[in-house]
mmCIF file of C-alpha atoms in Angstrom:
data_model
loop_
_atom_site.group_PDB
_atom_site.id
_atom_site.type_symbol
_atom_site.label_atom_id
_atom_site.label_comp_id
_atom_site.label_asym_id
_atom_site.label_seq_id
_atom_site.Cartn_x
_atom_site.Cartn_y
_atom_site.Cartn_z
ATOM 1 C CA MET A 113 140.891 -97.554 -63.447
ATOM 2 C CA LYS A 114 138.426 -97.768 -66.327
ATOM 3 C CA ARG A 115 138.136 -93.965 -66.402
ATOM 4 C CA LEU A 116 141.939 -93.601 -66.338
ATOM 5 C CA LEU A 117 142.270 -96.052 -69.222
ATOM 6 C CA THR A 118 139.679 -94.114 -71.221
ATOM 7 C CA VAL A 119 141.555 -90.852 -70.682
ATOM 8 C CA ILE A 120 144.816 -92.501 -71.733
ATOM 9 C CA LEU A 121 143.218 -93.908 -74.873
ATOM 10 C CA ILE A 122 141.680 -90.560 -75.778
ATOM 11 C CA GLY A 123 145.018 -88.859 -75.278
ATOM 12 C CA PHE A 124 146.788 -91.474 -77.365
ATOM 13 C CA SER A 125 144.182 -91.132 -80.109
ATOM 14 C CA ALA A 126 144.606 -87.347 -80.201
ATOM 15 C CA TYR A 127 148.375 -87.745 -80.242
ATOM 16 C CA ALA A 128 148.221 -90.306 -83.042
ATOM 17 C CA GLN A 129 145.920 -88.045 -85.028
ATOM 18 C CA ALA A 130 148.297 -85.108 -84.567
ATOM 19 C CA GLN A 131 151.158 -87.291 -85.804
ATOM 20 C CA THR A 132 149.358 -87.852 -89.120
ATOM 21 C CA VAL A 133 149.845 -84.203 -90.118
ATOM 22 C CA ARG A 134 152.497 -84.174 -92.836
ATOM 23 C CA PRO A 135 155.278 -81.586 -92.905
ATOM 24 C CA ALA A 136 155.272 -78.922 -95.603
ATOM 25 C CA ARG A 137 158.283 -78.721 -97.885
ATOM 26 C CA VAL A 138 159.534 -76.284 -100.473
ATOM 27 C CA VAL A 139 159.692 -77.788 -103.954
ATOM 28 C CA SER A 140 162.334 -76.186 -106.141
ATOM 29 C CA GLY A 141 161.097 -74.512 -109.297
ATOM 30 C CA ARG A 142 157.417 -74.157 -108.327
ATOM 31 C CA ALA A 143 156.502 -70.533 -108.999
ATOM 32 C CA ALA A 144 154.978 -68.629 -106.057
ATOM 33 C CA SER A 145 154.958 -71.738 -103.863
ATOM 34 C CA LEU A 146 155.615 -71.281 -100.141
ATOM 35 C CA GLY A 147 155.356 -74.982 -99.417
ATOM 36 C CA VAL A 148 153.680 -78.247 -100.356
ATOM 37 C CA THR A 149 152.253 -80.883 -98.041
ATOM 38 C CA GLY A 150 151.679 -84.304 -99.576
ATOM 39 C CA ASP A 151 151.966 -85.433 -103.186
ATOM 40 C CA THR A 152 152.458 -82.812 -105.911
ATOM 41 C CA ALA A 153 150.963 -85.111 -108.561
ATOM 42 C CA ASP A 154 147.655 -83.931 -109.998
ATOM 43 C CA VAL A 155 144.799 -86.150 -108.868
ATOM 44 C CA VAL A 156 141.226 -86.168 -110.114
ATOM 45 C CA THR A 157 138.423 -86.583 -107.585
ATOM 46 C CA LYS A 158 134.679 -86.181 -107.652
ATOM 47 C CA THR A 159 133.910 -82.705 -106.357
ATOM 48 C CA ARG A 160 130.851 -80.692 -105.402
ATOM 49 C CA GLY A 161 130.869 -76.954 -105.773
ATOM 50 C CA GLY A 162 130.311 -74.513 -102.956
ATOM 51 C CA VAL A 163 131.449 -71.237 -101.462
ATOM 52 C CA ALA A 164 132.576 -70.625 -97.875
ATOM 53 C CA LEU A 165 132.457 -67.000 -96.719
ATOM 54 C CA VAL A 166 134.523 -66.800 -93.522
ATOM 55 C CA GLY A 167 134.439 -63.735 -91.274
ATOM 56 C CA GLY A 168 138.085 -63.737 -90.164
ATOM 57 C CA GLY A 169 139.457 -63.431 -86.652
ATOM 58 C CA GLY A 170 140.328 -67.136 -86.475
ATOM 59 C CA ASP A 171 139.808 -70.387 -88.317
ATOM 60 C CA VAL A 172 136.479 -72.200 -88.545
ATOM 61 C CA PRO A 173 137.335 -75.935 -88.519
ATOM 62 C CA GLY A 174 133.802 -76.955 -89.485
ATOM 63 C CA ALA A 175 133.976 -74.840 -92.635
ATOM 64 C CA PHE A 176 137.305 -76.402 -93.618
ATOM 65 C CA ARG A 177 135.838 -79.879 -93.083
ATOM 66 C CA TRP A 178 132.833 -78.890 -95.214
ATOM 67 C CA MET A 179 135.153 -77.862 -98.052
ATOM 68 C CA ILE A 180 137.408 -80.909 -97.673
ATOM 69 C CA ASP A 181 134.390 -83.197 -97.899
ATOM 70 C CA ARG A 182 133.309 -81.485 -101.112
ATOM 71 C CA SER A 183 136.831 -81.706 -102.534
ATOM 72 C CA GLY A 184 136.745 -85.488 -102.587
ATOM 73 C CA GLY A 185 140.154 -85.475 -100.894
ATOM 74 C CA GLY A 186 141.946 -83.960 -103.870
ATOM 75 C CA ASN A 187 144.551 -81.226 -104.190
ATOM 76 C CA VAL A 188 144.032 -78.169 -101.976
ATOM 77 C CA VAL A 189 145.517 -74.800 -102.915
ATOM 78 C CA VAL A 190 145.702 -71.755 -100.639
ATOM 79 C CA ILE A 191 146.437 -68.374 -102.202
ATOM 80 C CA ARG A 192 147.527 -65.125 -100.589
ATOM 81 C CA ALA A 193 149.248 -61.860 -101.525
ATOM 82 C CA SER A 194 151.177 -61.154 -98.311
ATOM 83 C CA SER A 195 152.731 -63.034 -95.378
ATOM 84 C CA ASN A 196 154.440 -66.410 -95.448
ATOM 85 C CA TYR A 197 151.884 -68.069 -93.172
ATOM 86 C CA LEU A 198 150.983 -71.596 -94.264
ATOM 87 C CA TYR A 199 147.523 -73.109 -93.833
ATOM 88 C CA ASN A 200 148.971 -76.491 -94.830
ATOM 89 C CA ASN A 201 149.068 -78.099 -91.384
ATOM 90 C CA THR A 202 145.668 -76.739 -90.377
ATOM 91 C CA ILE A 203 143.925 -78.115 -93.444
ATOM 92 C CA ASP A 204 145.883 -81.372 -93.468
ATOM 93 C CA SER A 205 144.887 -82.015 -89.849
ATOM 94 C CA LEU A 206 141.152 -81.649 -90.524
ATOM 95 C CA GLY A 207 140.623 -84.246 -93.223
ATOM 96 C CA LYS A 208 142.220 -86.533 -95.770
ATOM 97 C CA VAL A 209 143.490 -84.692 -98.839
ATOM 98 C CA SER A 210 146.071 -85.563 -101.469
ATOM 99 C CA SER A 211 148.027 -82.349 -100.994
ATOM 100 C CA VAL A 212 147.956 -78.797 -99.671
ATOM 101 C CA GLU A 213 149.995 -76.047 -101.307
ATOM 102 C CA THR A 214 150.196 -72.362 -100.387
ATOM 103 C CA LEU A 215 150.972 -69.826 -103.113
ATOM 104 C CA LEU A 216 152.159 -66.258 -102.492
ATOM 105 C CA ILE A 217 150.906 -64.331 -105.527
ATOM 106 C CA ASP A 218 152.063 -60.797 -104.796
ATOM 107 C CA SER A 219 152.492 -59.315 -108.272
ATOM 108 C CA ARG A 220 150.638 -59.226 -111.576
ATOM 109 C CA GLU A 221 153.606 -61.006 -113.121
ATOM 110 C CA LEU A 222 153.109 -63.993 -110.830
ATOM 111 C CA ALA A 223 149.331 -63.780 -111.253
ATOM 112 C CA ASN A 224 149.829 -64.172 -115.007
ATOM 113 C CA ASN A 225 152.372 -66.986 -114.654
ATOM 114 C CA PRO A 226 151.010 -70.038 -116.532
ATOM 115 C CA GLU A 227 152.422 -72.440 -113.922
ATOM 116 C CA VAL A 228 150.645 -70.599 -111.100
ATOM 117 C CA ALA A 229 147.395 -70.691 -113.059
ATOM 118 C CA ARG A 230 147.886 -74.403 -113.779
ATOM 119 C CA VAL A 231 148.313 -75.245 -110.095
ATOM 120 C CA ILE A 232 145.124 -73.347 -109.249
ATOM 121 C CA ARG A 233 143.156 -74.973 -112.078
ATOM 122 C CA ASN A 234 144.237 -78.420 -110.908
ATOM 123 C CA ALA A 235 142.879 -77.788 -107.399
ATOM 124 C CA GLU A 236 139.876 -79.636 -106.017
ATOM 125 C CA MET A 237 139.605 -77.028 -103.253
ATOM 126 C CA LEU A 238 140.766 -73.412 -103.098
ATOM 127 C CA PHE A 239 141.075 -71.132 -100.085
ATOM 128 C CA ILE A 240 141.813 -67.384 -100.235
ATOM 129 C CA SER A 241 143.548 -66.225 -97.077
ATOM 130 C CA GLY A 242 143.101 -62.996 -95.169
ATOM 131 C CA GLY A 243 145.198 -59.916 -95.780
ATOM 132 C CA ASP A 244 144.364 -56.820 -97.822
ATOM 133 C CA GLN A 245 141.662 -57.228 -100.460
ATOM 134 C CA SER A 246 142.991 -54.268 -102.437
ATOM 135 C CA ASN A 247 146.129 -56.349 -103.067
ATOM 136 C CA TYR A 248 143.965 -59.152 -104.420
ATOM 137 C CA MET A 249 142.164 -56.699 -106.666
ATOM 138 C CA ASN A 250 145.337 -54.967 -107.870
ATOM 139 C CA PHE A 251 147.456 -58.111 -108.294
ATOM 140 C CA TRP A 252 144.892 -60.666 -109.506
ATOM 141 C CA ARG A 253 141.968 -58.940 -111.222
ATOM 142 C CA GLY A 254 142.064 -59.418 -114.988
ATOM 143 C CA THR A 255 144.858 -62.030 -114.830
ATOM 144 C CA LYS A 256 145.258 -65.749 -115.407
ATOM 145 C CA THR A 257 144.868 -66.234 -111.649
ATOM 146 C CA ALA A 258 141.402 -64.654 -111.672
ATOM 147 C CA GLU A 259 140.485 -66.723 -114.724
ATOM 148 C CA ALA A 260 141.616 -69.877 -112.913
ATOM 149 C CA ILE A 261 139.563 -69.046 -109.806
ATOM 150 C CA ASN A 262 136.463 -68.392 -111.906
ATOM 151 C CA TYR A 263 137.079 -71.674 -113.733
ATOM 152 C CA LEU A 264 137.039 -73.514 -110.397
ATOM 153 C CA LEU A 265 133.862 -71.714 -109.326
ATOM 154 C CA ASN A 266 131.814 -72.088 -112.475
ATOM 155 C CA GLU A 267 133.187 -74.895 -114.640
ATOM 156 C CA LYS A 268 135.113 -77.395 -112.557
ATOM 157 C CA LYS A 269 132.763 -76.659 -109.624
ATOM 158 C CA VAL A 270 134.972 -77.194 -106.606
ATOM 159 C CA PRO A 271 134.612 -75.676 -103.118
ATOM 160 C CA VAL A 272 136.155 -72.218 -102.875
ATOM 161 C CA GLY A 273 136.463 -70.356 -99.585
ATOM 162 C CA GLY A 274 137.887 -67.105 -98.344
ATOM 163 C CA THR A 275 138.450 -65.503 -94.961
ATOM 164 C CA SER A 276 138.420 -61.796 -94.097
ATOM 165 C CA ALA A 277 139.929 -60.107 -97.191
ATOM 166 C CA GLY A 278 139.493 -63.378 -99.074
ATOM 167 C CA CYS A 279 135.816 -63.317 -98.175
ATOM 168 C CA ALA A 280 135.529 -59.670 -99.251
ATOM 169 C CA VAL A 281 136.399 -60.448 -102.882
ATOM 170 C CA LEU A 282 134.356 -63.645 -103.031
ATOM 171 C CA THR A 283 131.108 -61.881 -103.960
ATOM 172 C CA GLY A 284 130.221 -60.190 -107.239
ATOM 173 C CA MET A 285 130.059 -56.754 -105.636
ATOM 174 C CA TYR A 286 132.855 -55.944 -103.240
ATOM 175 C CA TYR A 287 134.482 -53.299 -101.080
ATOM 176 C CA SER A 288 138.186 -52.899 -101.861
ATOM 177 C CA GLY A 289 139.474 -50.940 -98.863
ATOM 178 C CA GLU A 290 142.165 -49.483 -101.118
ATOM 179 C CA THR A 291 142.156 -46.056 -99.417
ATOM 180 C CA GLY A 292 141.765 -47.330 -95.859
ATOM 181 C CA SER A 293 139.127 -49.026 -93.762
ATOM 182 C CA ALA A 294 135.655 -47.486 -93.756
ATOM 183 C CA THR A 295 133.628 -47.465 -90.538
ATOM 184 C CA ALA A 296 130.049 -46.706 -89.542
ATOM 185 C CA LYS A 297 130.916 -43.048 -90.204
ATOM 186 C CA ALA A 298 130.270 -43.899 -93.852
ATOM 187 C CA LEU A 299 126.591 -43.392 -92.994
ATOM 188 C CA GLU A 300 127.410 -39.722 -92.311
ATOM 189 C CA ASN A 301 128.860 -39.384 -95.818
ATOM 190 C CA PRO A 302 128.423 -42.451 -98.064
ATOM 191 C CA TYR A 303 130.659 -40.842 -100.707
ATOM 192 C CA ASP A 304 133.642 -40.536 -98.392
ATOM 193 C CA SER A 305 136.894 -41.484 -100.140
ATOM 194 C CA LEU A 306 137.130 -44.594 -97.944
ATOM 195 C CA VAL A 307 134.005 -46.081 -99.556
ATOM 196 C CA THR A 308 135.437 -47.821 -102.639
ATOM 197 C CA LEU A 309 133.027 -50.262 -104.274
ATOM 198 C CA TYR A 310 133.275 -52.431 -107.396
ATOM 199 C CA ASN A 311 130.663 -54.209 -109.463
ATOM 200 C CA ASN A 312 131.290 -57.707 -110.847
ATOM 201 C CA ASP A 313 134.667 -57.035 -112.436
ATOM 202 C CA PHE A 314 136.692 -59.689 -110.586
ATOM 203 C CA LEU A 315 135.390 -63.021 -109.247
ATOM 204 C CA GLN A 316 132.080 -64.602 -110.280
ATOM 205 C CA PRO A 317 130.863 -67.014 -107.589
ATOM 206 C CA PRO A 318 127.486 -68.696 -108.190
ATOM 207 C CA PHE A 319 124.434 -66.997 -106.615
ATOM 208 C CA LEU A 320 126.493 -64.014 -105.441
ATOM 209 C CA HIS A 321 126.306 -61.701 -108.478
ATOM 210 C CA ASN A 322 124.216 -59.076 -106.645
ATOM 211 C CA VAL A 323 125.684 -59.663 -103.175
ATOM 212 C CA ILE A 324 128.241 -57.644 -101.223
ATOM 213 C CA SER A 325 129.804 -59.211 -98.138
ATOM 214 C CA ASP A 326 131.360 -57.807 -95.005
ATOM 215 C CA GLN A 327 133.459 -59.511 -92.339
ATOM 216 C CA HIS A 328 134.477 -59.207 -88.653
ATOM 217 C CA TYR A 329 130.899 -57.997 -88.561
ATOM 218 C CA VAL A 330 129.867 -57.708 -84.921
ATOM 219 C CA ALA A 331 133.407 -57.649 -83.505
ATOM 220 C CA ARG A 332 134.301 -54.504 -85.474
ATOM 221 C CA LYS A 333 130.768 -53.038 -85.613
ATOM 222 C CA ARG A 334 130.570 -53.041 -89.392
ATOM 223 C CA GLN A 335 126.782 -53.116 -89.722
ATOM 224 C CA GLY A 336 126.687 -49.363 -90.361
ATOM 225 C CA ARG A 337 129.239 -49.303 -93.142
ATOM 226 C CA HIS A 338 127.575 -52.330 -94.754
ATOM 227 C CA MET A 339 124.318 -50.370 -94.887
ATOM 228 C CA ALA A 340 126.232 -47.478 -96.479
ATOM 229 C CA PHE A 341 127.566 -49.867 -99.126
ATOM 230 C CA LEU A 342 124.045 -51.079 -99.906
ATOM 231 C CA ALA A 343 122.722 -47.517 -100.133
ATOM 232 C CA ARG A 344 125.513 -46.537 -102.534
ATOM 233 C CA ILE A 345 124.907 -49.553 -104.747
ATOM 234 C CA ILE A 346 121.202 -48.753 -105.046
ATOM 235 C CA THR A 347 121.921 -45.089 -105.776
ATOM 236 C CA ASP A 348 124.845 -45.503 -108.180
ATOM 237 C CA TRP A 349 124.128 -48.756 -109.984
ATOM 238 C CA LYS A 350 120.319 -48.889 -109.794
ATOM 239 C CA VAL A 351 120.522 -52.404 -108.394
ATOM 240 C CA PHE A 352 118.851 -53.622 -105.207
ATOM 241 C CA PRO A 353 121.588 -55.801 -103.719
ATOM 242 C CA LYS A 354 121.802 -58.383 -100.971
ATOM 243 C CA GLY A 355 124.352 -58.611 -98.193
ATOM 244 C CA ILE A 356 126.017 -61.521 -96.397
ATOM 245 C CA ALA A 357 128.101 -60.853 -93.302
ATOM 246 C CA PRO A 358 129.729 -63.468 -91.048
ATOM 247 C CA ASP A 359 131.181 -62.395 -87.727
ATOM 248 C CA GLU A 360 134.632 -63.507 -86.561
ATOM 249 C CA ARG A 361 135.273 -67.270 -86.287
ATOM 250 C CA THR A 362 132.100 -67.785 -88.295
ATOM 251 C CA ALA A 363 131.448 -69.009 -91.831
ATOM 252 C CA VAL A 364 128.538 -69.046 -94.250
ATOM 253 C CA CYS A 365 128.839 -72.224 -96.318
ATOM 254 C CA ILE A 366 126.777 -72.203 -99.517
ATOM 255 C CA ASP A 367 126.288 -75.447 -101.424
ATOM 256 C CA GLU A 368 125.916 -75.998 -105.173
ATOM 257 C CA LYS A 369 122.165 -75.327 -104.968
ATOM 258 C CA GLY A 370 122.523 -72.054 -103.109
ATOM 259 C CA ASN A 371 121.577 -73.447 -99.700
ATOM 260 C CA ALA A 372 123.529 -71.944 -96.800
ATOM 261 C CA GLN A 373 124.330 -73.031 -93.264
ATOM 262 C CA VAL A 374 126.369 -71.173 -90.661
ATOM 263 C CA TYR A 375 129.441 -72.754 -89.052
ATOM 264 C CA GLY A 376 131.520 -71.562 -86.118
ATOM 265 C CA GLU A 377 131.196 -69.605 -82.908
ATOM 266 C CA GLY A 378 129.436 -66.405 -83.941
ATOM 267 C CA LYS A 379 126.528 -65.236 -86.032
ATOM 268 C CA ALA A 380 126.011 -64.453 -89.689
ATOM 269 C CA TYR A 381 123.648 -61.934 -91.237
ATOM 270 C CA PHE A 382 121.714 -61.994 -94.499
ATOM 271 C CA LEU A 383 120.523 -58.560 -95.667
ATOM 272 C CA SER A 384 117.800 -57.993 -98.278
ATOM 273 C CA THR A 385 117.009 -54.657 -99.897
ATOM 274 C CA SER A 386 113.828 -54.002 -101.849
ATOM 275 C CA ALA A 387 112.678 -51.681 -104.639
ATOM 276 C CA ARG A 388 109.833 -50.679 -102.309
ATOM 277 C CA HIS A 389 112.302 -49.039 -99.938
ATOM 278 C CA ALA A 390 115.073 -47.142 -101.717
ATOM 279 C CA PRO A 391 117.156 -44.685 -99.681
ATOM 280 C CA GLU A 392 115.440 -41.332 -99.395
ATOM 281 C CA GLN A 393 118.833 -39.622 -99.288
ATOM 282 C CA CYS A 394 122.225 -40.921 -100.373
ATOM 283 C CA ALA A 395 124.382 -38.064 -101.582
ATOM 284 C CA PRO A 396 127.936 -36.710 -101.200
ATOM 285 C CA GLY A 397 128.546 -34.951 -97.914
ATOM 286 C CA LYS A 398 125.115 -35.749 -96.512
ATOM 287 C CA PRO A 399 124.014 -38.368 -93.972
ATOM 288 C CA VAL A 400 122.134 -41.367 -95.286
ATOM 289 C CA GLN A 401 118.394 -41.211 -94.786
ATOM 290 C CA TRP A 402 116.854 -44.623 -95.378
ATOM 291 C CA LEU A 403 113.679 -44.998 -93.402
ATOM 292 C CA GLY A 404 111.450 -47.238 -95.525
ATOM 293 C CA ASN A 405 108.721 -47.031 -92.902
ATOM 294 C CA ARG A 406 111.244 -48.523 -90.453
ATOM 295 C CA GLU A 407 111.544 -51.533 -92.779
ATOM 296 C CA ALA A 408 114.297 -50.394 -95.158
ATOM 297 C CA VAL A 409 116.359 -53.606 -95.020
ATOM 298 C CA THR A 410 115.223 -57.051 -93.922
ATOM 299 C CA VAL A 411 117.890 -58.904 -91.932
ATOM 300 C CA TYR A 412 118.103 -62.583 -90.992
ATOM 301 C CA GLU A 413 120.447 -63.519 -88.141
ATOM 302 C CA LEU A 414 121.739 -67.090 -87.830
ATOM 303 C CA GLN A 415 123.867 -68.450 -85.002
ATOM 304 C CA GLY A 416 126.710 -70.705 -86.088
ATOM 305 C CA ALA A 417 127.524 -74.180 -84.785
ATOM 306 C CA GLU A 418 130.524 -76.497 -85.073
ATOM 307 C CA ASN A 419 128.786 -78.737 -87.610
ATOM 308 C CA GLY A 420 126.586 -76.082 -89.173
ATOM 309 C CA ASN A 421 123.289 -74.565 -88.114
ATOM 310 C CA GLY A 422 120.136 -73.157 -89.642
ATOM 311 C CA TYR A 423 119.206 -72.699 -93.253
ATOM 312 C CA PHE A 424 119.059 -69.776 -95.654
ATOM 313 C CA SER A 425 118.411 -69.851 -99.389
ATOM 314 C CA VAL A 426 121.092 -67.665 -100.948
ATOM 315 C CA SER A 427 119.810 -68.585 -104.412
ATOM 316 C CA ASP A 428 116.732 -66.378 -103.945
ATOM 317 C CA PHE A 429 116.843 -64.937 -100.393
ATOM 318 C CA ALA A 430 113.292 -66.251 -99.950
ATOM 319 C CA PRO A 431 112.120 -65.467 -96.383
ATOM 320 C CA ALA A 432 109.778 -68.465 -96.257
ATOM 321 C CA LYS A 433 112.700 -70.880 -96.677
ATOM 322 C CA ALA A 434 114.784 -69.522 -93.785
ATOM 323 C CA LYS A 435 115.059 -71.707 -90.690
ATOM 324 C CA GLY A 436 116.658 -71.476 -87.262
ATOM 325 C CA GLY A 437 117.282 -67.752 -86.985
ATOM 326 C CA LYS A 438 115.732 -64.388 -86.139
ATOM 327 C CA TRP A 439 114.338 -61.623 -88.350
ATOM 328 C CA TYR A 440 115.024 -57.909 -87.952
ATOM 329 C CA PHE A 441 114.369 -54.669 -89.793
ATOM 330 C CA TRP A 442 117.217 -52.173 -90.136
ATOM 331 C CA TRP A 443 116.912 -48.565 -91.261
ATOM 332 C CA VAL A 444 118.946 -45.348 -91.106
ATOM 333 C CA GLU A 445 117.828 -42.058 -89.566
ATOM 334 C CA ASN A 446 120.064 -39.088 -90.316
ATOM 335 C CA GLY A 447 123.168 -41.270 -90.578
ATOM 336 C CA ILE A 448 122.406 -43.460 -87.556
ATOM 337 C CA LEU A 449 121.572 -47.156 -87.871
ATOM 338 C CA LYS A 450 118.392 -48.339 -86.170
ATOM 339 C CA GLU A 451 116.895 -51.805 -85.773
ATOM 340 C CA ARG A 452 113.849 -53.637 -84.482
ATOM 341 C CA THR A 453 112.611 -57.207 -84.500
ATOM 342 C CA LYS A 454 110.355 -58.167 -87.363
#
């Protein structure tokens, strides 16, 4: 009887919690708005900055809770450039916030709309949905929307997250995918037309100036193309970059001091290049050769957890500060990725 009562109470509690999710509604006259949940009035809360890089393939509730906590329960804005899918109910169900609004910003005209920019600037939390990152680049780069996002990241200092395509543009260096999706075959020719890279001309998240991310990492076997991106950056821009790559249903959450933990079901990877080990060959039409004495790139692997796991210092990628994961070396032999434990 006691056990039955407990089950009933748990069920009732879950039901009651589900009932607290507020319906989204369309508010007439709000540019780009797909729907608002909660109060449209601008509130001011105490926020803490942070960036959540989400690997796509499904939501990571722990990462949303992490952002909501840092938002102080203020106004949440979700932005996208395709689809009418609303994150409103998902976010509203995971924590107490004043409002959630989803904006469909699918043209440069809308991206330069002062009302759209105002709604973004008033946010205490921003989330960039999945989709096609080349749309984000083409529609938002160099507009009032991009200015508003950078304001949130660097001046107002609120949590900003992105999943899949939204994650792709949330580092200083990024892969646009504008000509199609590159694969590990990029190691056979790193100057293939599918390899389209950009250098700090869009969003400016803290600590991520010299970082390029990748997503769906293990699920879609993107380790090889990520290495091709790093090799190109070293060759073309004379910069030795870092890489961050969450797998599906996994998020790297970076706080205002550059400290990262991994949330979710899968693993995340932190890649470090070094001036000691530049690619021996990275040229058009030729396979990448990046041996570096079998130590070309140092890789830290961290398993995610519902409430966060491990530790990695994104502010400096210092190996001595890393906790809870495993170290590897990656290198490339004649266009083929190799690895070994460190």
